[in-house]
Amino acid sequence: MECDKHNQPLHLYCPSHLMPSCDVCISTSHSKCTGITSLASVVEKTKIEKSKVTVEKDINHFLSILDQLVTSKSKNIKTGENHCIGVKKSINEIRKEINKHLDHLEEKLCQETDIIWNQERSKATDFISEIEGKRENLKEMKEHLQTVTTNTSKLQSFLGVHKIEQQVHQCQHYIEDLEDDERTKEVDIKMKRNGEMENILSKLVSLESLGDVIVDKTEINLNRETSLRRKAQVKSQEQSNINNMTMNIETKIEMNIGKHISDMICLMDGRVIVVEEGGKVNLLSSDGKLQKQLPIPGDAWGVTQINEDTIAITYPSEFAIKIINMENETVTKVFQIGKLCYGLSFSNNSLAVGLNNDEIRIIDLEGNTLKSIQVQSESSCIILFTVIKE
């Protein structure tokens, strides 16, 4: 069987993801997984009938969970409908309370209007009656003036006219005093809005809602325990001890470089990058034949692969790391480190670079420093093999 993605044989198995994998899958997607083992050994150890029963049990368990969810959500919909009606009733109750209070304020203000107007009307009516009395007096004076000199002596006529004149003079004072009398002013009834009312009206205009309708979510208990969670189907291999490790030469490739090599790596696709000390960057095929030299100027030193098409190279004399696209043969990013930089490694989306002889610096793919590790070494960090933990 071949990998659908890389068209390579499936001969490895990842117990963390329960997934058969090819070499490229392991290096790209399962580099942090533990217990990688041979697919053939897994198949040999696995009891198919037992696995079949276990898988069927898990399927039934998942069906039960889904049935539970359907039942729960159906009840939830009915409950939600009832709550929706309740929310609308609450909104209506709020409106009724507001209307009730406004009706009370309206009735109170109308009563105050009637009382005040009745008082003013009574004052105006009394004032009119007073004026009518003065008018009648003046009319009587006018009639009496016509008769006061008839069939009387001159002295009697003088005294009669003088008396009427005094009465007219009193009436004159009365009319003159009316200019300052509040009762002569025209009365009108108006409503003056107080500041609080203006503030309320302003808020009502800006009021966008009587409240917020929110969704309240409650966790439901789903028993998701399955055989996949209870135990691993394949027993993980015991982790290797670096102090007890044997390395065998698998492939030997002859290279005609003819110069000192500062660094080299095997790419994911089997090709090899060889960096000449302070010189060229060579791309070799898996059998050691030179395919091309990357036309990147500068004195390259350390190299590491970031993804299928991208590598990173240190340039000590420039105090820099360059990110290079191998297919386009272009520099996509340059990170200024500020120190001599040599050994380089990549893991977990981070670069580890050896600086001078006293520091290992961890940086992200934007050039930001994530961590600085001070080391004590009598030699420069020229070759760097590191695994960066998350």
Short mmCIF file of C-alpha atoms in Angstrom, two decimals:
data_model
loop_
_atom_site.label_atom_id
_atom_site.label_comp_id
_atom_site.label_asym_id
_atom_site.label_seq_id
_atom_site.Cartn_x
_atom_site.Cartn_y
_atom_site.Cartn_z
CA MET A 1 0.00 0.00 0.00
CA GLU A 2 1.16 3.53 -0.79
CA CYS A 3 0.61 6.87 0.93
CA ASP A 4 -2.14 8.85 -0.84
CA LYS A 5 -0.27 12.09 -0.22
CA HIS A 6 3.35 11.17 -0.96
CA ASN A 7 3.03 8.01 -3.11
CA GLN A 8 5.50 6.18 -0.89
CA PRO A 9 5.11 2.77 0.81
CA LEU A 10 3.24 2.71 4.11
CA HIS A 11 5.62 0.78 6.35
CA LEU A 12 5.49 2.75 9.63
CA TYR A 13 2.76 3.21 12.25
CA CYS A 14 2.03 6.14 14.61
CA PRO A 15 0.27 4.89 17.78
CA SER A 16 -0.55 8.45 18.87
CA HIS A 17 -2.75 9.00 15.81
CA LEU A 18 -3.49 5.31 15.05
CA MET A 19 -2.27 5.97 11.52
CA PRO A 20 -0.14 4.01 9.03
CA SER A 21 2.47 6.38 7.59
CA CYS A 22 5.28 6.67 5.09
CA ASP A 23 8.74 8.13 5.78
CA VAL A 24 7.71 11.62 4.65
CA CYS A 25 4.56 11.54 6.81
CA ILE A 26 6.63 10.66 9.88
CA SER A 27 9.18 13.45 9.25
CA THR A 28 6.60 16.14 8.48
CA SER A 29 3.45 15.32 10.46
CA HIS A 30 4.55 13.01 13.26
CA SER A 31 7.97 14.38 14.22
CA LYS A 32 6.80 14.95 17.82
CA CYS A 33 4.97 11.63 18.17
CA THR A 34 6.51 8.88 20.28
CA GLY A 35 6.50 5.12 19.82
CA ILE A 36 6.74 5.10 16.00
CA THR A 37 6.98 1.44 15.01
CA SER A 38 6.86 -0.88 12.04
CA LEU A 39 3.46 -1.30 10.42
CA ALA A 40 4.17 -4.98 9.80
CA SER A 41 4.79 -5.62 13.51
CA VAL A 42 1.56 -3.84 14.42
CA VAL A 43 -0.41 -5.95 11.95
CA GLU A 44 1.28 -9.07 13.29
CA LYS A 45 0.43 -8.29 16.92
CA THR A 46 -3.11 -7.04 16.35
CA LYS A 47 -5.99 -9.50 16.87
CA ILE A 48 -8.37 -8.59 14.07
CA GLU A 49 -11.51 -10.18 15.53
CA LYS A 50 -10.92 -8.54 18.88
CA SER A 51 -10.33 -5.20 17.18
CA LYS A 52 -13.51 -5.68 15.16
CA VAL A 53 -15.55 -6.26 18.32
CA THR A 54 -13.95 -3.24 19.96
CA VAL A 55 -14.63 -0.99 16.97
CA GLU A 56 -18.24 -2.16 16.78
CA LYS A 57 -18.63 -1.42 20.49
CA ASP A 58 -17.25 2.07 19.94
CA ILE A 59 -19.62 2.63 17.01
CA ASN A 60 -22.60 1.66 19.15
CA HIS A 61 -21.34 3.90 21.92
CA PHE A 62 -21.02 6.85 19.54
CA LEU A 63 -24.51 6.17 18.15
CA SER A 64 -25.83 6.27 21.71
CA ILE A 65 -24.13 9.61 22.29
CA LEU A 66 -25.55 11.05 19.05
CA ASP A 67 -29.05 9.77 19.95
CA GLN A 68 -28.67 11.42 23.34
CA LEU A 69 -27.68 14.68 21.65
CA VAL A 70 -30.67 14.57 19.29
CA THR A 71 -33.06 13.93 22.19
CA SER A 72 -31.45 16.64 24.28
CA LYS A 73 -31.51 19.23 21.50
CA SER A 74 -35.15 18.40 20.65
CA LYS A 75 -36.12 19.06 24.26
CA ASN A 76 -33.94 22.14 24.16
CA ILE A 77 -35.88 23.48 21.17
CA LYS A 78 -39.23 23.05 22.96
CA THR A 79 -37.86 24.68 26.10
CA GLY A 80 -36.44 27.49 24.01
CA GLU A 81 -39.82 28.10 22.38
CA ASN A 82 -41.46 28.44 25.80
CA HIS A 83 -38.70 30.73 27.02
CA CYS A 84 -39.07 32.84 23.88
CA ILE A 85 -42.77 33.32 24.68
CA GLY A 86 -41.78 34.19 28.25
CA VAL A 87 -39.32 36.82 27.02
CA LYS A 88 -42.02 38.43 24.88
CA LYS A 89 -44.40 38.48 27.87
CA SER A 90 -41.70 40.10 29.97
CA ILE A 91 -41.24 42.79 27.32
CA ASN A 92 -45.01 43.38 27.30
CA GLU A 93 -45.05 43.64 31.10
CA ILE A 94 -42.28 46.22 30.97
CA ARG A 95 -44.33 48.22 28.47
CA LYS A 96 -47.42 47.98 30.68
CA GLU A 97 -45.51 49.21 33.73
CA ILE A 98 -44.13 52.13 31.74
CA ASN A 99 -47.59 52.99 30.38
CA LYS A 100 -49.12 52.72 33.86
CA HIS A 101 -46.62 55.15 35.29
CA LEU A 102 -47.04 57.53 32.35
CA ASP A 103 -50.84 57.42 32.77
CA HIS A 104 -50.40 58.31 36.45
CA LEU A 105 -48.12 61.23 35.59
CA GLU A 106 -50.56 62.40 32.92
CA GLU A 107 -53.50 62.32 35.31
CA LYS A 108 -51.52 64.15 37.99
CA LEU A 109 -50.39 66.87 35.59
CA CYS A 110 -53.91 67.34 34.21
CA GLN A 111 -55.27 67.78 37.73
CA GLU A 112 -52.59 70.35 38.51
CA THR A 113 -53.47 72.14 35.26
CA ASP A 114 -57.16 72.33 36.21
CA ILE A 115 -56.38 73.60 39.72
CA ILE A 116 -54.01 76.30 38.51
CA TRP A 117 -56.33 77.43 35.74
CA ASN A 118 -59.31 77.57 38.07
CA GLN A 119 -57.30 79.77 40.41
CA GLU A 120 -56.28 82.11 37.61
CA ARG A 121 -59.77 82.21 36.16
CA SER A 122 -61.19 83.06 39.60
CA LYS A 123 -58.69 85.91 39.95
CA ALA A 124 -59.59 87.23 36.50
CA THR A 125 -63.32 86.99 37.23
CA ASP A 126 -62.93 88.85 40.54
CA PHE A 127 -60.87 91.52 38.78
CA ILE A 128 -63.54 91.98 36.14
CA SER A 129 -66.17 92.35 38.86
CA GLU A 130 -64.03 94.97 40.57
CA ILE A 131 -63.61 96.91 37.32
CA GLU A 132 -67.34 96.69 36.60
CA GLY A 133 -67.96 98.26 40.01
CA LYS A 134 -65.65 101.16 39.16
CA ARG A 135 -67.43 101.62 35.84
CA GLU A 136 -70.81 101.83 37.54
CA ASN A 137 -69.46 104.43 39.94
CA LEU A 138 -68.14 106.54 37.06
CA LYS A 139 -71.48 106.33 35.27
CA GLU A 140 -73.28 107.46 38.41
CA MET A 141 -70.80 110.36 38.76
CA LYS A 142 -71.52 111.35 35.18
CA GLU A 143 -75.30 111.36 35.73
CA HIS A 144 -74.98 113.23 39.03
CA LEU A 145 -72.73 115.81 37.36
CA GLN A 146 -75.58 116.74 35.03
CA THR A 147 -77.97 117.49 37.92
CA VAL A 148 -75.66 119.00 40.51
CA THR A 149 -75.97 122.53 39.05
CA THR A 150 -79.70 122.45 38.41
CA ASN A 151 -81.88 124.59 40.72
CA THR A 152 -79.01 125.13 43.16
CA SER A 153 -77.05 128.10 44.33
CA LYS A 154 -73.59 128.74 43.04
CA LEU A 155 -72.09 127.60 46.33
CA GLN A 156 -74.05 124.38 46.27
CA SER A 157 -73.06 123.82 42.64
CA PHE A 158 -69.38 124.38 43.50
CA LEU A 159 -69.49 121.97 46.40
CA GLY A 160 -71.32 119.34 44.31
CA VAL A 161 -68.90 119.56 41.40
CA HIS A 162 -65.93 119.58 43.79
CA LYS A 163 -67.16 116.40 45.46
CA ILE A 164 -67.55 114.62 42.12
CA GLU A 165 -64.13 115.91 41.09
CA GLN A 166 -62.59 114.31 44.19
CA GLN A 167 -64.27 111.01 43.37
CA VAL A 168 -62.96 111.17 39.78
CA HIS A 169 -59.52 111.97 41.14
CA GLN A 170 -59.67 108.79 43.28
CA CYS A 171 -60.69 106.82 40.20
CA GLN A 172 -57.70 108.30 38.36
CA HIS A 173 -55.36 107.03 41.09
CA TYR A 174 -56.99 103.60 40.82
CA ILE A 175 -56.44 103.45 37.05
CA GLU A 176 -52.85 104.67 37.38
CA ASP A 177 -52.16 101.98 39.96
CA LEU A 178 -53.48 99.34 37.55
CA GLU A 179 -50.34 99.78 35.43
CA ASP A 180 -48.35 97.96 38.12
CA ASP A 181 -51.12 95.56 39.05
CA GLU A 182 -50.34 91.89 38.15
CA ARG A 183 -54.03 91.33 37.50
CA THR A 184 -53.94 93.46 34.34
CA LYS A 185 -51.43 91.11 32.69
CA GLU A 186 -52.65 88.58 30.16
CA VAL A 187 -52.68 85.09 31.61
CA ASP A 188 -51.87 81.94 29.62
CA ILE A 189 -51.46 78.32 30.69
CA LYS A 190 -48.43 76.44 29.38
CA MET A 191 -46.46 73.36 30.36
CA LYS A 192 -42.79 73.80 31.10
CA ARG A 193 -40.72 70.63 30.82
CA ASN A 194 -38.35 70.20 33.71
CA GLY A 195 -34.73 69.15 33.28
CA GLU A 196 -35.41 65.61 34.41
CA MET A 197 -38.10 65.18 31.77
CA GLU A 198 -35.80 66.51 29.06
CA ASN A 199 -33.13 64.08 30.21
CA ILE A 200 -35.58 61.17 30.14
CA LEU A 201 -36.83 62.09 26.65
CA SER A 202 -33.25 62.36 25.44
CA LYS A 203 -32.48 58.92 26.82
CA LEU A 204 -35.65 57.48 25.30
CA VAL A 205 -34.60 58.72 21.87
CA SER A 206 -31.19 57.09 22.26
CA LEU A 207 -32.65 53.96 23.86
CA GLU A 208 -32.12 51.15 21.36
CA SER A 209 -33.50 48.27 23.37
CA LEU A 210 -35.44 47.43 26.52
CA GLY A 211 -32.85 44.76 27.28
CA ASP A 212 -30.52 42.16 25.79
CA VAL A 213 -31.69 38.74 24.72
CA ILE A 214 -28.85 36.37 25.58
CA VAL A 215 -28.19 32.69 24.98
CA ASP A 216 -27.38 30.82 28.17
CA LYS A 217 -25.50 27.60 27.48
CA THR A 218 -25.22 24.73 29.95
CA GLU A 219 -22.83 21.84 29.63
CA ILE A 220 -24.40 18.41 29.21
CA ASN A 221 -22.64 15.28 30.37
CA LEU A 222 -21.63 12.99 27.52
CA ASN A 223 -19.91 9.75 28.40
CA ARG A 224 -17.29 9.73 25.67
CA GLU A 225 -15.14 7.00 27.19
CA THR A 226 -14.22 4.53 24.44
CA SER A 227 -11.66 1.84 23.90
CA LEU A 228 -9.55 4.40 22.08
CA ARG A 229 -9.43 6.48 25.26
CA ARG A 230 -9.24 3.58 27.67
CA LYS A 231 -6.14 2.00 26.18
CA ALA A 232 -3.89 2.19 23.16
CA GLN A 233 -4.34 -0.53 20.56
CA VAL A 234 -0.60 -0.81 20.06
CA LYS A 235 1.94 -0.86 22.83
CA SER A 236 4.38 2.01 22.45
CA GLN A 237 8.02 1.19 22.11
CA GLU A 238 10.28 2.01 25.01
CA GLN A 239 12.10 5.26 24.37
CA SER A 240 15.74 4.94 23.39
CA ASN A 241 18.49 6.07 25.72
CA ILE A 242 21.04 8.29 24.01
CA ASN A 243 23.74 6.80 26.21
CA ASN A 244 22.92 3.30 24.97
CA MET A 245 22.51 3.72 21.23
CA THR A 246 24.07 1.98 18.25
CA MET A 247 24.22 3.68 14.86
CA ASN A 248 24.68 1.71 11.66
CA ILE A 249 25.70 3.08 8.27
CA GLU A 250 22.68 2.65 6.03
CA THR A 251 23.91 4.40 2.89
CA LYS A 252 27.30 5.69 1.85
CA ILE A 253 27.43 8.40 -0.81
CA GLU A 254 30.58 9.56 -2.59
CA MET A 255 30.71 13.34 -3.09
CA ASN A 256 33.28 15.18 -5.17
CA ILE A 257 33.22 18.46 -3.29
CA GLY A 258 36.95 18.82 -2.80
CA LYS A 259 36.60 21.43 -0.05
CA HIS A 260 36.01 21.53 3.68
CA ILE A 261 32.34 21.04 4.57
CA SER A 262 30.90 23.19 7.36
CA ASP A 263 27.43 21.59 7.42
CA MET A 264 25.15 19.23 5.55
CA ILE A 265 21.60 17.91 5.91
CA CYS A 266 19.41 15.26 4.31
CA LEU A 267 16.22 16.83 2.95
CA MET A 268 12.75 15.36 3.40
CA ASP A 269 12.72 14.12 -0.20
CA GLY A 270 16.07 12.32 0.16
CA ARG A 271 18.26 14.95 -1.50
CA VAL A 272 21.25 16.40 0.32
CA ILE A 273 22.35 19.98 1.01
CA VAL A 274 26.12 20.39 1.43
CA VAL A 275 27.57 23.72 2.59
CA GLU A 276 31.19 24.42 1.79
CA GLU A 277 32.99 26.13 4.65
CA GLY A 278 32.44 29.85 4.07
CA GLY A 279 31.43 29.16 0.50
CA LYS A 280 28.86 27.66 -1.81
CA VAL A 281 25.60 25.84 -1.05
CA ASN A 282 25.33 22.62 -3.08
CA LEU A 283 22.16 20.63 -3.75
CA LEU A 284 22.87 16.94 -4.39
CA SER A 285 20.59 14.13 -5.47
CA SER A 286 20.03 11.18 -3.15
CA ASP A 287 22.87 9.31 -4.90
CA GLY A 288 25.36 12.17 -4.41
CA LYS A 289 25.23 13.80 -7.84
CA LEU A 290 25.39 17.60 -7.95
CA GLN A 291 22.07 19.01 -9.14
CA LYS A 292 22.81 22.70 -8.70
CA GLN A 293 24.47 25.35 -6.59
CA LEU A 294 22.15 27.85 -4.97
CA PRO A 295 23.16 31.32 -6.25
CA ILE A 296 23.05 32.97 -2.83
CA PRO A 297 25.98 35.35 -2.25
CA GLY A 298 27.86 35.35 1.04
CA ASP A 299 29.91 33.02 3.21
CA ALA A 300 27.42 30.32 4.21
CA TRP A 301 28.05 28.06 7.19
CA GLY A 302 25.17 26.16 8.88
CA VAL A 303 21.99 24.89 7.22
CA THR A 304 18.63 23.42 8.29
CA GLN A 305 15.35 22.62 6.52
CA ILE A 306 12.12 24.42 7.50
CA ASN A 307 9.70 22.80 5.06
CA GLU A 308 9.73 20.98 1.75
CA ASP A 309 10.90 24.01 -0.26
CA THR A 310 12.50 26.23 2.38
CA ILE A 311 15.87 26.12 4.13
CA ALA A 312 17.69 28.46 6.53
CA ILE A 313 21.43 29.21 6.35
CA THR A 314 23.73 31.08 8.75
CA TYR A 315 26.18 33.69 7.46
CA PRO A 316 28.68 34.39 10.28
CA SER A 317 30.46 37.28 8.57
CA GLU A 318 27.10 39.04 8.06
CA PHE A 319 25.81 38.21 11.57
CA ALA A 320 22.67 36.96 9.81
CA ILE A 321 20.37 34.02 9.06
CA LYS A 322 18.83 33.89 5.60
CA ILE A 323 15.59 32.06 4.77
CA ILE A 324 15.85 30.66 1.23
CA ASN A 325 13.31 29.19 -1.18
CA MET A 326 15.14 26.37 -2.96
CA GLU A 327 12.80 26.18 -5.94
CA ASN A 328 12.86 29.92 -6.69
CA GLU A 329 16.48 30.22 -5.51
CA THR A 330 15.59 33.45 -3.70
CA VAL A 331 16.12 34.87 -0.22
CA THR A 332 12.70 35.47 1.34
CA LYS A 333 13.79 36.76 4.77
CA VAL A 334 16.94 37.93 6.53
CA PHE A 335 17.28 37.88 10.34
CA GLN A 336 20.02 40.10 11.74
CA ILE A 337 21.43 38.31 14.78
CA GLY A 338 24.14 40.77 15.83
CA LYS A 339 26.71 38.06 16.59
CA LEU A 340 28.75 35.44 14.78
CA CYS A 341 26.29 32.65 14.02
CA TYR A 342 27.24 29.10 13.08
CA GLY A 343 25.30 25.91 13.89
CA LEU A 344 21.60 25.91 13.03
CA SER A 345 18.66 23.59 13.74
CA PHE A 346 14.87 23.74 13.21
CA SER A 347 12.05 22.18 15.24
CA ASN A 348 8.54 23.12 16.37
CA ASN A 349 8.44 26.16 14.06
CA SER A 350 11.51 27.65 15.75
CA LEU A 351 15.18 28.04 14.85
CA ALA A 352 18.03 27.32 17.26
CA VAL A 353 21.30 29.01 16.34
CA GLY A 354 24.73 28.79 17.97
CA LEU A 355 26.28 32.23 18.62
CA ASN A 356 30.00 32.75 19.30
CA ASN A 357 31.00 30.26 21.97
CA ASP A 358 28.60 31.15 24.76
CA GLU A 359 24.98 31.27 23.57
CA ILE A 360 22.25 29.26 21.89
CA ARG A 361 19.40 31.51 20.78
CA ILE A 362 15.88 30.30 19.95
CA ILE A 363 14.02 32.51 17.44
CA ASP A 364 10.69 32.24 15.63
CA LEU A 365 10.21 32.43 11.88
CA GLU A 366 9.79 36.20 12.07
CA GLY A 367 13.20 36.69 13.68
CA ASN A 368 11.88 37.35 17.20
CA THR A 369 13.95 35.97 20.08
CA LEU A 370 11.98 33.40 22.08
CA LYS A 371 14.74 32.25 24.41
CA SER A 372 18.45 32.69 25.03
CA ILE A 373 20.50 29.88 26.58
CA GLN A 374 23.91 30.76 27.97
CA VAL A 375 26.40 27.91 27.59
CA GLN A 376 29.92 27.31 28.85
CA SER A 377 32.12 26.01 26.07
CA GLU A 378 35.75 26.42 25.09
CA SER A 379 34.85 25.99 21.42
CA SER A 380 32.42 27.87 19.22
CA CYS A 381 28.87 26.58 18.74
CA ILE A 382 29.77 25.59 15.20
CA ILE A 383 27.71 22.42 14.96
CA LEU A 384 24.32 22.45 16.64
CA PHE A 385 21.98 19.51 17.03
CA THR A 386 19.01 20.42 19.18
CA VAL A 387 15.41 19.51 19.82
CA ILE A 388 13.26 22.48 20.79
CA LYS A 389 10.53 21.60 23.25
CA GLU A 390 7.20 23.35 23.07
#
